[in-house]
């Protein structure tokens, strides 16, 4: 009885020899290179689309900016985009664009809010409105000359030092900054799926399948050999 079982196990082992694991590895290794190349191409395409977004933002064309943002979003959602981003001084692997900011759009919105507040204060009959008009007349030219944003230390220091020259200026400071938008509204970070039905996605799936077959074959081969040794002792 033990001999029949032993012969059956040996036949199973010979059937496993029809396709060797090294043959599967010969398929897997070049497929891994192809997969890495496809992932790299998707990453480069994402970077190209992201740069187009930044360029549109710098041009100040909001219609073009929205078009480029939509193209970047659609591409990222339909492809496996592997990216390395830096967070707190460490490099982290992520799927997607990584965080990026539309600085131009933010500065335009912030400057519009500041200009609107300054206009309202300048037209106000309250003497405090004239304070802001006077401070703006001093600090705004300096900001333009030095390239300061509304929240740059130089710009804020100018406003603070000039406002301190007037009584009760502190209680009015919130009126100027109340409508300035948060920077988080101009922060984007599109995430991509871990797997998508793209060329890179199908290549990843093929690699996983071949690797799973190799591992399963190794496990079954080891189990059969252990079983064969056990039958031999009996």
PDB file of N, CA, C and O in Angstrom, residues 126-191:
ATOM      1  N   UNK A 126     -14.777 106.496   8.485  1.00  0.00           N
ATOM      2  CA  UNK A 126     -14.128 106.314   9.776  1.00  0.00           C
ATOM      3  C   UNK A 126     -12.647 106.628   9.648  1.00  0.00           C
ATOM      4  O   UNK A 126     -11.997 106.173   8.708  1.00  0.00           O
ATOM      5  N   UNK A 127     -12.059 107.356  10.589  1.00  0.00           N
ATOM      6  CA  UNK A 127     -10.628 107.662  10.507  1.00  0.00           C
ATOM      7  C   UNK A 127      -9.751 106.425  10.445  1.00  0.00           C
ATOM      8  O   UNK A 127      -8.661 106.442   9.893  1.00  0.00           O
ATOM      9  N   UNK A 128     -10.244 105.300  11.004  1.00  0.00           N
ATOM     10  CA  UNK A 128      -9.439 104.077  10.967  1.00  0.00           C
ATOM     11  C   UNK A 128      -9.249 103.575   9.545  1.00  0.00           C
ATOM     12  O   UNK A 128      -8.264 102.914   9.239  1.00  0.00           O
ATOM     13  N   UNK A 129     -10.203 103.876   8.667  1.00  0.00           N
ATOM     14  CA  UNK A 129     -10.042 103.480   7.279  1.00  0.00           C
ATOM     15  C   UNK A 129      -8.870 104.182   6.649  1.00  0.00           C
ATOM     16  O   UNK A 129      -8.146 103.615   5.845  1.00  0.00           O
ATOM     17  N   UNK A 130      -8.648 105.391   6.988  1.00  0.00           N
ATOM     18  CA  UNK A 130      -7.515 106.137   6.469  1.00  0.00           C
ATOM     19  C   UNK A 130      -6.188 105.565   6.967  1.00  0.00           C
ATOM     20  O   UNK A 130      -5.172 105.695   6.310  1.00  0.00           O
ATOM     21  N   UNK A 131      -6.228 104.958   8.157  1.00  0.00           N
ATOM     22  CA  UNK A 131      -5.012 104.317   8.682  1.00  0.00           C
ATOM     23  C   UNK A 131      -4.561 103.218   7.729  1.00  0.00           C
ATOM     24  O   UNK A 131      -3.397 103.146   7.337  1.00  0.00           O
ATOM     25  N   UNK A 132      -5.481 102.354   7.334  1.00  0.00           N
ATOM     26  CA  UNK A 132      -5.119 101.261   6.434  1.00  0.00           C
ATOM     27  C   UNK A 132      -4.714 101.759   5.058  1.00  0.00           C
ATOM     28  O   UNK A 132      -3.829 101.182   4.414  1.00  0.00           O
ATOM     29  N   UNK A 133      -5.374 102.797   4.605  1.00  0.00           N
ATOM     30  CA  UNK A 133      -4.985 103.369   3.319  1.00  0.00           C
ATOM     31  C   UNK A 133      -3.569 103.915   3.387  1.00  0.00           C
ATOM     32  O   UNK A 133      -2.773 103.746   2.457  1.00  0.00           O
ATOM     33  N   UNK A 134      -3.242 104.572   4.512  1.00  0.00           N
ATOM     34  CA  UNK A 134      -1.898 105.134   4.673  1.00  0.00           C
ATOM     35  C   UNK A 134      -0.849 104.033   4.778  1.00  0.00           C
ATOM     36  O   UNK A 134       0.229 104.116   4.185  1.00  0.00           O
ATOM     37  N   UNK A 135      -1.175 102.989   5.549  1.00  0.00           N
ATOM     38  CA  UNK A 135      -0.227 101.875   5.703  1.00  0.00           C
ATOM     39  C   UNK A 135      -0.031 101.158   4.373  1.00  0.00           C
ATOM     40  O   UNK A 135       1.091 100.795   3.997  1.00  0.00           O
ATOM     41  N   UNK A 136      -1.125 100.936   3.636  1.00  0.00           N
ATOM     42  CA  UNK A 136      -1.032 100.270   2.340  1.00  0.00           C
ATOM     43  C   UNK A 136      -0.184 101.077   1.373  1.00  0.00           C
ATOM     44  O   UNK A 136       0.579 100.514   0.573  1.00  0.00           O
ATOM     45  N   UNK A 137      -0.327 102.395   1.423  1.00  0.00           N
ATOM     46  CA  UNK A 137       0.444 103.243   0.519  1.00  0.00           C
ATOM     47  C   UNK A 137       1.940 103.118   0.768  1.00  0.00           C
ATOM     48  O   UNK A 137       2.756 103.325  -0.138  1.00  0.00           O
ATOM     49  N   UNK A 138       2.310 102.750   1.998  1.00  0.00           N
ATOM     50  CA  UNK A 138       3.729 102.581   2.334  1.00  0.00           C
ATOM     51  C   UNK A 138       4.203 101.152   2.048  1.00  0.00           C
ATOM     52  O   UNK A 138       5.257 100.937   1.441  1.00  0.00           O
ATOM     53  N   UNK A 139       3.410 100.183   2.483  1.00  0.00           N
ATOM     54  CA  UNK A 139       3.869  98.789   2.445  1.00  0.00           C
ATOM     55  C   UNK A 139       3.664  98.107   1.084  1.00  0.00           C
ATOM     56  O   UNK A 139       4.457  97.244   0.701  1.00  0.00           O
ATOM     57  N   UNK A 140       2.607  98.486   0.366  1.00  0.00           N
ATOM     58  CA  UNK A 140       2.339  97.820  -0.911  1.00  0.00           C
ATOM     59  C   UNK A 140       3.453  98.053  -1.928  1.00  0.00           C
ATOM     60  O   UNK A 140       3.891  97.106  -2.598  1.00  0.00           O
ATOM     61  N   UNK A 141       3.963  99.272  -2.103  1.00  0.00           N
ATOM     62  CA  UNK A 141       5.094  99.451  -3.025  1.00  0.00           C
ATOM     63  C   UNK A 141       6.330  98.655  -2.615  1.00  0.00           C
ATOM     64  O   UNK A 141       7.047  98.119  -3.464  1.00  0.00           O
ATOM     65  N   UNK A 142       6.562  98.569  -1.293  1.00  0.00           N
ATOM     66  CA  UNK A 142       7.697  97.765  -0.824  1.00  0.00           C
ATOM     67  C   UNK A 142       7.489  96.290  -1.142  1.00  0.00           C
ATOM     68  O   UNK A 142       8.443  95.581  -1.500  1.00  0.00           O
ATOM     69  N   UNK A 143       6.241  95.827  -1.005  1.00  0.00           N
ATOM     70  CA  UNK A 143       5.945  94.423  -1.305  1.00  0.00           C
ATOM     71  C   UNK A 143       6.176  94.112  -2.777  1.00  0.00           C
ATOM     72  O   UNK A 143       6.763  93.071  -3.128  1.00  0.00           O
ATOM     73  N   UNK A 144       5.738  95.013  -3.647  1.00  0.00           N
ATOM     74  CA  UNK A 144       5.931  94.812  -5.081  1.00  0.00           C
ATOM     75  C   UNK A 144       7.405  94.855  -5.455  1.00  0.00           C
ATOM     76  O   UNK A 144       7.878  94.085  -6.294  1.00  0.00           O
ATOM     77  N   UNK A 145       8.145  95.753  -4.816  1.00  0.00           N
ATOM     78  CA  UNK A 145       9.569  95.887  -5.135  1.00  0.00           C
ATOM     79  C   UNK A 145      10.378  94.692  -4.667  1.00  0.00           C
ATOM     80  O   UNK A 145      11.344  94.270  -5.321  1.00  0.00           O
ATOM     81  N   UNK A 146       9.979  94.104  -3.529  1.00  0.00           N
ATOM     82  CA  UNK A 146      10.742  92.995  -2.943  1.00  0.00           C
ATOM     83  C   UNK A 146      10.140  91.629  -3.224  1.00  0.00           C
ATOM     84  O   UNK A 146      10.685  90.619  -2.814  1.00  0.00           O
ATOM     85  N   UNK A 147       9.005  91.611  -3.936  1.00  0.00           N
ATOM     86  CA  UNK A 147       8.380  90.332  -4.252  1.00  0.00           C
ATOM     87  C   UNK A 147       7.767  89.656  -3.044  1.00  0.00           C
ATOM     88  O   UNK A 147       7.709  88.430  -2.962  1.00  0.00           O
ATOM     89  N   UNK A 148       7.273  90.451  -2.077  1.00  0.00           N
ATOM     90  CA  UNK A 148       6.670  89.877  -0.884  1.00  0.00           C
ATOM     91  C   UNK A 148       5.247  89.420  -1.170  1.00  0.00           C
ATOM     92  O   UNK A 148       4.489  90.104  -1.846  1.00  0.00           O
ATOM     93  N   UNK A 149       4.868  88.260  -0.619  1.00  0.00           N
ATOM     94  CA  UNK A 149       3.469  87.846  -0.602  1.00  0.00           C
ATOM     95  C   UNK A 149       2.801  88.501   0.607  1.00  0.00           C
ATOM     96  O   UNK A 149       3.467  89.113   1.434  1.00  0.00           O
ATOM     97  N   UNK A 150       1.472  88.352   0.697  1.00  0.00           N
ATOM     98  CA  UNK A 150       0.769  89.020   1.800  1.00  0.00           C
ATOM     99  C   UNK A 150       1.227  88.508   3.161  1.00  0.00           C
ATOM    100  O   UNK A 150       1.176  89.223   4.162  1.00  0.00           O
ATOM    101  N   UNK A 151       1.687  87.215   3.207  1.00  0.00           N
ATOM    102  CA  UNK A 151       2.105  86.649   4.484  1.00  0.00           C
ATOM    103  C   UNK A 151       3.617  86.576   4.633  1.00  0.00           C
ATOM    104  O   UNK A 151       4.127  85.874   5.499  1.00  0.00           O
ATOM    105  N   UNK A 152       4.351  87.266   3.782  1.00  0.00           N
ATOM    106  CA  UNK A 152       5.814  87.300   3.912  1.00  0.00           C
ATOM    107  C   UNK A 152       6.199  88.070   5.177  1.00  0.00           C
ATOM    108  O   UNK A 152       5.535  89.048   5.546  1.00  0.00           O
ATOM    109  N   UNK A 153       7.267  87.663   5.865  1.00  0.00           N
ATOM    110  CA  UNK A 153       7.671  88.365   7.092  1.00  0.00           C
ATOM    111  C   UNK A 153       7.908  89.854   6.872  1.00  0.00           C
ATOM    112  O   UNK A 153       7.514  90.684   7.706  1.00  0.00           O
ATOM    113  N   UNK A 154       8.525  90.209   5.729  1.00  0.00           N
ATOM    114  CA  UNK A 154       8.787  91.617   5.468  1.00  0.00           C
ATOM    115  C   UNK A 154       7.508  92.429   5.347  1.00  0.00           C
ATOM    116  O   UNK A 154       7.403  93.543   5.883  1.00  0.00           O
ATOM    117  N   UNK A 155       6.504  91.854   4.639  1.00  0.00           N
ATOM    118  CA  UNK A 155       5.227  92.555   4.444  1.00  0.00           C
ATOM    119  C   UNK A 155       4.483  92.705   5.771  1.00  0.00           C
ATOM    120  O   UNK A 155       3.967  93.776   6.114  1.00  0.00           O
ATOM    121  N   UNK A 156       4.455  91.594   6.555  1.00  0.00           N
ATOM    122  CA  UNK A 156       3.762  91.641   7.841  1.00  0.00           C
ATOM    123  C   UNK A 156       4.460  92.589   8.811  1.00  0.00           C
ATOM    124  O   UNK A 156       3.798  93.314   9.564  1.00  0.00           O
ATOM    125  N   UNK A 157       5.782  92.583   8.795  1.00  0.00           N
ATOM    126  CA  UNK A 157       6.516  93.486   9.680  1.00  0.00           C
ATOM    127  C   UNK A 157       6.250  94.948   9.315  1.00  0.00           C
ATOM    128  O   UNK A 157       6.146  95.812  10.197  1.00  0.00           O
ATOM    129  N   UNK A 158       6.154  95.208   8.001  1.00  0.00           N
ATOM    130  CA  UNK A 158       5.859  96.577   7.562  1.00  0.00           C
ATOM    131  C   UNK A 158       4.496  97.016   8.076  1.00  0.00           C
ATOM    132  O   UNK A 158       4.347  98.116   8.638  1.00  0.00           O
ATOM    133  N   UNK A 159       3.488  96.149   7.893  1.00  0.00           N
ATOM    134  CA  UNK A 159       2.141  96.489   8.355  1.00  0.00           C
ATOM    135  C   UNK A 159       2.119  96.670   9.873  1.00  0.00           C
ATOM    136  O   UNK A 159       1.512  97.614  10.388  1.00  0.00           O
ATOM    137  N   UNK A 160       2.782  95.757  10.590  1.00  0.00           N
ATOM    138  CA  UNK A 160       2.765  95.831  12.051  1.00  0.00           C
ATOM    139  C   UNK A 160       3.413  97.117  12.554  1.00  0.00           C
ATOM    140  O   UNK A 160       2.867  97.817  13.414  1.00  0.00           O
ATOM    141  N   UNK A 161       4.579  97.421  11.986  1.00  0.00           N
ATOM    142  CA  UNK A 161       5.294  98.620  12.443  1.00  0.00           C
ATOM    143  C   UNK A 161       4.535  99.894  12.111  1.00  0.00           C
ATOM    144  O   UNK A 161       4.500 100.840  12.910  1.00  0.00           O
ATOM    145  N   UNK A 162       3.884  99.949  10.943  1.00  0.00           N
ATOM    146  CA  UNK A 162       3.140 101.141  10.567  1.00  0.00           C
ATOM    147  C   UNK A 162       1.841 101.280  11.360  1.00  0.00           C
ATOM    148  O   UNK A 162       1.450 102.379  11.758  1.00  0.00           O
ATOM    149  N   UNK A 163       1.164 100.135  11.600  1.00  0.00           N
ATOM    150  CA  UNK A 163      -0.076 100.182  12.366  1.00  0.00           C
ATOM    151  C   UNK A 163       0.162 100.580  13.813  1.00  0.00           C
ATOM    152  O   UNK A 163      -0.690 101.213  14.447  1.00  0.00           O
ATOM    153  N   UNK A 164       1.327 100.189  14.349  1.00  0.00           N
ATOM    154  CA  UNK A 164       1.645 100.536  15.733  1.00  0.00           C
ATOM    155  C   UNK A 164       1.766 102.039  15.943  1.00  0.00           C
ATOM    156  O   UNK A 164       1.754 102.519  17.083  1.00  0.00           O
ATOM    157  N   UNK A 165       1.901 102.773  14.861  1.00  0.00           N
ATOM    158  CA  UNK A 165       2.016 104.222  14.975  1.00  0.00           C
ATOM    159  C   UNK A 165       0.668 104.892  15.239  1.00  0.00           C
ATOM    160  O   UNK A 165       0.606 106.076  15.561  1.00  0.00           O
ATOM    161  N   UNK A 166      -0.420 104.094  15.064  1.00  0.00           N
ATOM    162  CA  UNK A 166      -1.758 104.650  15.234  1.00  0.00           C
ATOM    163  C   UNK A 166      -2.443 104.007  16.431  1.00  0.00           C
ATOM    164  O   UNK A 166      -2.225 102.830  16.732  1.00  0.00           O
ATOM    165  N   UNK A 167      -3.292 104.734  17.126  1.00  0.00           N
ATOM    166  CA  UNK A 167      -3.982 104.182  18.295  1.00  0.00           C
ATOM    167  C   UNK A 167      -5.039 103.163  17.896  1.00  0.00           C
ATOM    168  O   UNK A 167      -5.701 103.288  16.865  1.00  0.00           O
ATOM    169  N   UNK A 168      -5.182 102.149  18.749  1.00  0.00           N
ATOM    170  CA  UNK A 168      -6.234 101.120  18.598  1.00  0.00           C
ATOM    171  C   UNK A 168      -6.191 100.428  17.249  1.00  0.00           C
ATOM    172  O   UNK A 168      -7.201  99.970  16.733  1.00  0.00           O
ATOM    173  N   UNK A 169      -4.990 100.330  16.651  1.00  0.00           N
ATOM    174  CA  UNK A 169      -4.877  99.668  15.342  1.00  0.00           C
ATOM    175  C   UNK A 169      -5.057  98.165  15.456  1.00  0.00           C
ATOM    176  O   UNK A 169      -5.526  97.509  14.539  1.00  0.00           O
ATOM    177  N   UNK A 170      -4.672  97.593  16.657  1.00  0.00           N
ATOM    178  CA  UNK A 170      -4.713  96.138  16.796  1.00  0.00           C
ATOM    179  C   UNK A 170      -6.118  95.582  16.621  1.00  0.00           C
ATOM    180  O   UNK A 170      -6.331  94.534  16.023  1.00  0.00           O
ATOM    181  N   UNK A 171      -7.125  96.257  17.129  1.00  0.00           N
ATOM    182  CA  UNK A 171      -8.470  95.711  17.088  1.00  0.00           C
ATOM    183  C   UNK A 171      -9.058  95.724  15.688  1.00  0.00           C
ATOM    184  O   UNK A 171     -10.056  95.084  15.414  1.00  0.00           O
ATOM    185  N   UNK A 172      -8.415  96.454  14.765  1.00  0.00           N
ATOM    186  CA  UNK A 172      -8.924  96.525  13.401  1.00  0.00           C
ATOM    187  C   UNK A 172      -8.172  95.613  12.443  1.00  0.00           C
ATOM    188  O   UNK A 172      -8.551  95.477  11.301  1.00  0.00           O
ATOM    189  N   UNK A 173      -7.120  94.963  12.921  1.00  0.00           N
ATOM    190  CA  UNK A 173      -6.270  94.171  12.038  1.00  0.00           C
ATOM    191  C   UNK A 173      -7.029  93.016  11.400  1.00  0.00           C
ATOM    192  O   UNK A 173      -6.784  92.649  10.260  1.00  0.00           O
ATOM    193  N   UNK A 174      -8.006  92.440  12.160  1.00  0.00           N
ATOM    194  CA  UNK A 174      -8.736  91.295  11.633  1.00  0.00           C
ATOM    195  C   UNK A 174      -9.609  91.678  10.452  1.00  0.00           C
ATOM    196  O   UNK A 174      -9.955  90.838   9.641  1.00  0.00           O
ATOM    197  N   UNK A 175      -9.987  92.962  10.340  1.00  0.00           N
ATOM    198  CA  UNK A 175     -10.828  93.374   9.222  1.00  0.00           C
ATOM    199  C   UNK A 175     -10.117  93.207   7.889  1.00  0.00           C
ATOM    200  O   UNK A 175     -10.723  92.898   6.884  1.00  0.00           O
ATOM    201  N   UNK A 176      -8.812  93.376   7.890  1.00  0.00           N
ATOM    202  CA  UNK A 176      -8.064  93.286   6.643  1.00  0.00           C
ATOM    203  C   UNK A 176      -7.843  91.843   6.223  1.00  0.00           C
ATOM    204  O   UNK A 176      -7.877  91.519   5.054  1.00  0.00           O
ATOM    205  N   UNK A 177      -7.637  90.956   7.176  1.00  0.00           N
ATOM    206  CA  UNK A 177      -7.271  89.571   6.859  1.00  0.00           C
ATOM    207  C   UNK A 177      -8.459  88.615   6.894  1.00  0.00           C
ATOM    208  O   UNK A 177      -8.293  87.440   6.628  1.00  0.00           O
ATOM    209  N   UNK A 178      -9.645  89.108   7.207  1.00  0.00           N
ATOM    210  CA  UNK A 178     -10.787  88.206   7.386  1.00  0.00           C
ATOM    211  C   UNK A 178     -11.120  87.437   6.115  1.00  0.00           C
ATOM    212  O   UNK A 178     -11.506  86.285   6.177  1.00  0.00           O
ATOM    213  N   UNK A 179     -10.980  88.052   4.945  1.00  0.00           N
ATOM    214  CA  UNK A 179     -11.385  87.419   3.697  1.00  0.00           C
ATOM    215  C   UNK A 179     -10.232  86.785   2.923  1.00  0.00           C
ATOM    216  O   UNK A 179     -10.436  86.333   1.795  1.00  0.00           O
ATOM    217  N   UNK A 180      -9.042  86.771   3.487  1.00  0.00           N
ATOM    218  CA  UNK A 180      -7.910  86.128   2.812  1.00  0.00           C
ATOM    219  C   UNK A 180      -8.097  84.614   2.877  1.00  0.00           C
ATOM    220  O   UNK A 180      -8.270  84.061   3.962  1.00  0.00           O
ATOM    221  N   UNK A 181      -8.114  83.891   1.760  1.00  0.00           N
ATOM    222  CA  UNK A 181      -8.384  82.443   1.777  1.00  0.00           C
ATOM    223  C   UNK A 181      -7.254  81.658   2.415  1.00  0.00           C
ATOM    224  O   UNK A 181      -6.104  82.086   2.444  1.00  0.00           O
ATOM    225  N   UNK A 182      -7.613  80.468   2.898  1.00  0.00           N
ATOM    226  CA  UNK A 182      -6.611  79.569   3.485  1.00  0.00           C
ATOM    227  C   UNK A 182      -5.753  78.950   2.384  1.00  0.00           C
ATOM    228  O   UNK A 182      -6.232  78.663   1.282  1.00  0.00           O
ATOM    229  N   UNK A 183      -4.486  78.741   2.696  1.00  0.00           N
ATOM    230  CA  UNK A 183      -3.586  78.116   1.717  1.00  0.00           C
ATOM    231  C   UNK A 183      -3.998  76.687   1.392  1.00  0.00           C
ATOM    232  O   UNK A 183      -3.681  76.170   0.319  1.00  0.00           O
ATOM    233  N   UNK A 184      -4.723  76.022   2.313  1.00  0.00           N
ATOM    234  CA  UNK A 184      -5.153  74.641   2.084  1.00  0.00           C
ATOM    235  C   UNK A 184      -6.119  74.532   0.910  1.00  0.00           C
ATOM    236  O   UNK A 184      -6.250  73.463   0.321  1.00  0.00           O
ATOM    237  N   UNK A 185      -6.801  75.633   0.593  1.00  0.00           N
ATOM    238  CA  UNK A 185      -7.725  75.618  -0.547  1.00  0.00           C
ATOM    239  C   UNK A 185      -6.985  75.508  -1.874  1.00  0.00           C
ATOM    240  O   UNK A 185      -7.586  75.181  -2.905  1.00  0.00           O
ATOM    241  N   UNK A 186      -5.685  75.767  -1.860  1.00  0.00           N
ATOM    242  CA  UNK A 186      -4.886  75.763  -3.091  1.00  0.00           C
ATOM    243  C   UNK A 186      -3.845  74.650  -3.067  1.00  0.00           C
ATOM    244  O   UNK A 186      -2.888  74.668  -3.815  1.00  0.00           O
ATOM    245  N   UNK A 187      -4.061  73.692  -2.185  1.00  0.00           N
ATOM    246  CA  UNK A 187      -3.184  72.518  -2.069  1.00  0.00           C
ATOM    247  C   UNK A 187      -3.882  71.333  -2.723  1.00  0.00           C
ATOM    248  O   UNK A 187      -5.033  71.029  -2.424  1.00  0.00           O
ATOM    249  N   UNK A 188      -3.179  70.647  -3.618  1.00  0.00           N
ATOM    250  CA  UNK A 188      -3.744  69.502  -4.337  1.00  0.00           C
ATOM    251  C   UNK A 188      -2.858  68.276  -4.129  1.00  0.00           C
ATOM    252  O   UNK A 188      -1.624  68.392  -4.021  1.00  0.00           O
ATOM    253  N   UNK A 189      -3.500  67.125  -4.065  1.00  0.00           N
ATOM    254  CA  UNK A 189      -2.769  65.864  -3.919  1.00  0.00           C
ATOM    255  C   UNK A 189      -3.665  64.754  -4.456  1.00  0.00           C
ATOM    256  O   UNK A 189      -4.475  64.188  -3.729  1.00  0.00           O
ATOM    257  N   UNK A 190      -3.518  64.437  -5.749  1.00  0.00           N
ATOM    258  CA  UNK A 190      -4.346  63.416  -6.378  1.00  0.00           C
ATOM    259  C   UNK A 190      -3.736  62.033  -6.121  1.00  0.00           C
ATOM    260  O   UNK A 190      -2.563  61.803  -6.429  1.00  0.00           O
ATOM    261  N   UNK A 191      -4.545  61.145  -5.583  1.00  0.00           N
ATOM    262  CA  UNK A 191      -4.082  59.778  -5.315  1.00  0.00           C
ATOM    263  C   UNK A 191      -4.453  58.868  -6.483  1.00  0.00           C
ATOM    264  O   UNK A 191      -5.535  58.991  -7.059  1.00  0.00           O
TER     265      UNK A 191
END
